[in-house]
Amino acid sequence: MLDADIREPLFLYLETRYGKVRIFEEKNIGTSRADVIAITDGELIGLEIKSDGDSYARLKSQIRNYNKYCGKNYLVVGASHRIHAGEHIPDFWGILVVSRDPDTKRPRIEESRAAQPNPGCDIKRQLSLLWRNELANLLRKNRLPKYNGKSKAFICEKLASGLCLETLLRQLTDEIFERDYTCLLYTSPSPRDA
């Protein structure tokens, strides 16, 4: 299966499995571009796609970046990678295998290995995915100062240092679910907001 054959069934799988989900494709994280980041209630899930024609050449650096941003990660592979996929990823990564049903020829997805919580995930990096106005909302919700004129990194540090991780993750994902993209129709975000 090719990448294009995998994405649509993967998105349907994620919507069926999680219900409330927001999906981002080709999102820059660190020095890599994540194929898919799925936002669920209180969790960021990274999904790296390796179709039947792909190699594992860049996977090592991709894993490092996914591990910084995502609380759980999956390698999503075509059937030809089923046997050896686990050799290329950490034990806490999950594996989803996409193949064609022999009877219907429709794509199907099987969880070959469940993802476990990522021990290297960094809440400050996750917070950096938010826009400035979303970070300001979190400061307000948690009764913290506005920190006008301070960098996104400074604000992320302040939020991460004083709040319960579970609460902060829930607030972070709520902000992404409520994100208003219509504001982009009228103004371009500054490079600092991206």
XYZ file of C-alpha atoms in Angstrom:
194
model
C 0.000 0.000 0.000
C 1.135 3.529 -0.747
C 1.047 6.473 1.657
C -2.059 7.866 -0.057
C -3.816 4.496 0.396
C -3.028 4.493 4.114
C -4.067 7.999 5.204
C -7.822 7.914 4.636
C -8.369 4.554 6.395
C -6.031 5.732 9.181
C -8.096 8.882 9.751
C -11.308 6.837 9.822
C -9.669 4.420 12.296
C -8.639 7.304 14.575
C -12.109 8.858 14.470
C -13.715 5.495 15.248
C -11.272 4.669 18.031
C -11.133 8.038 19.807
C -14.378 9.751 18.825
C -13.260 13.297 19.555
C -10.039 13.768 17.600
C -8.342 16.539 15.650
C -5.829 15.433 13.040
C -2.825 17.407 11.831
C -0.855 16.273 8.796
C 2.752 17.127 7.973
C 3.315 19.066 11.210
C 6.840 20.312 11.895
C 8.170 18.970 15.182
C 11.792 19.690 15.967
C 13.854 18.899 12.882
C 11.316 16.436 11.462
C 7.913 16.626 9.890
C 5.351 14.386 11.573
C 3.134 12.544 9.106
C 0.189 12.730 11.512
C -0.415 14.096 14.981
C -3.768 13.136 16.471
C -5.097 15.293 19.291
C -7.470 13.485 21.650
C -8.795 14.475 25.067
C -5.627 15.056 27.056
C -3.181 13.415 24.651
C -1.013 14.054 21.595
C -0.433 10.909 19.544
C 2.237 10.780 16.847
C 1.829 8.510 13.829
C 4.695 7.935 11.408
C 3.634 6.232 8.169
C 5.884 3.778 6.345
C 4.123 2.508 3.255
C 5.165 -0.679 1.508
C 7.564 1.299 -0.693
C 9.233 3.284 2.133
C 12.518 2.595 3.854
C 13.562 3.199 7.458
C 16.452 5.523 6.489
C 15.157 8.637 8.312
C 13.218 6.879 11.049
C 15.866 7.187 13.768
C 15.830 11.008 13.697
C 12.050 11.059 13.280
C 11.675 8.935 16.426
C 13.788 11.400 18.434
C 11.486 14.252 17.453
C 8.210 12.363 17.935
C 9.432 11.348 21.398
C 9.886 15.005 22.385
C 6.347 16.061 21.444
C 3.953 13.106 21.627
C 2.696 11.260 24.680
C 2.172 8.102 22.616
C 3.519 7.122 19.214
C 2.671 4.615 16.513
C 4.499 3.362 13.476
C 1.831 2.842 10.810
C 3.040 0.339 8.228
C 1.953 -1.431 5.105
C 1.706 -5.217 5.335
C 5.195 -5.758 3.860
C 6.725 -4.139 6.982
C 4.657 -6.163 9.473
C 7.388 -8.598 10.496
C 10.324 -6.203 10.946
C 8.639 -2.950 12.023
C 9.218 -3.596 15.727
C 12.983 -3.842 15.193
C 13.136 -0.165 14.190
C 11.229 1.512 17.016
C 11.398 1.738 20.820
C 9.442 -0.823 22.834
C 6.923 1.788 23.975
C 5.906 2.669 20.404
C 2.843 0.936 19.016
C 2.434 -0.591 15.564
C -0.592 -0.284 13.290
C -0.623 -2.491 10.191
C -2.650 -1.444 7.163
C -3.539 -4.164 4.678
C -6.317 -5.052 2.242
C -9.084 -7.375 3.307
C -8.717 -10.439 1.049
C -12.472 -10.652 0.451
C -13.541 -7.020 0.069
C -10.156 -5.553 -1.019
C -10.892 -2.624 1.294
C -8.169 -1.333 3.609
C -8.225 -2.551 7.179
C -6.116 -1.573 10.184
C -4.884 -3.909 12.882
C -3.130 -2.825 16.066
C -0.187 -5.203 16.082
C 1.284 -3.625 19.219
C -0.315 -1.109 21.574
C 1.517 2.135 22.284
C 2.641 2.763 25.848
C 3.168 6.177 27.477
C 6.287 7.872 26.136
C 8.784 8.453 28.970
C 10.648 11.176 27.037
C 7.726 13.447 26.207
C 8.295 17.102 27.144
C 5.226 19.160 28.130
C 7.079 22.396 27.286
C 7.516 21.211 23.699
C 3.870 20.206 23.560
C 2.865 23.650 24.823
C 5.040 25.234 22.128
C 2.570 23.882 19.532
C -0.019 26.339 20.841
C -0.503 29.807 19.413
C 0.257 32.843 21.593
C -3.421 33.592 22.217
C -3.944 29.976 23.322
C -1.031 30.221 25.758
C -2.561 33.454 27.068
C -5.837 31.571 27.634
C -3.986 28.953 29.702
C -2.290 31.657 31.781
C -5.689 33.238 32.458
C -7.401 29.921 33.276
C -4.683 29.099 35.785
C -4.622 32.599 37.324
C -1.045 33.264 36.285
C 0.361 36.657 35.242
C 0.038 37.661 31.580
C 3.826 37.863 31.051
C 3.415 40.509 28.349
C 6.483 40.798 26.149
C 7.859 37.416 27.216
C 8.767 34.697 24.712
C 6.665 31.604 24.038
C 9.471 29.528 25.590
C 9.291 31.578 28.799
C 5.504 31.185 28.998
C 5.697 27.439 28.310
C 8.273 27.109 31.100
C 6.031 28.980 33.559
C 3.001 26.853 32.703
C 4.962 23.585 32.878
C 6.672 24.376 36.159
C 3.654 25.109 38.303
C 0.721 23.036 37.118
C -0.446 19.429 37.316
C 0.629 17.639 34.120
C -2.713 15.913 33.576
C -4.662 19.171 33.989
C -2.276 21.037 31.712
C -2.515 18.378 28.985
C -6.305 18.503 29.138
C -6.238 22.302 28.868
C -3.718 22.139 26.007
C -5.833 19.734 23.980
C -8.988 21.714 24.752
C -7.301 24.817 23.299
C -6.456 22.926 20.109
C -10.019 21.596 19.815
C -11.325 25.161 20.175
C -8.748 26.681 17.791
C -10.285 29.308 15.534
C -8.801 29.087 12.051
C -11.000 31.878 10.714
C -8.545 34.377 12.200
C -6.064 33.216 9.553
C -8.391 34.401 6.813
C -7.883 38.003 7.865
C -4.352 38.169 9.218
C -1.236 36.107 8.950
C 0.236 34.890 12.222
C 3.665 36.242 12.942
C 6.516 33.712 12.733
C 6.604 33.727 16.549
C 3.041 32.378 16.691
C 3.611 29.293 14.558
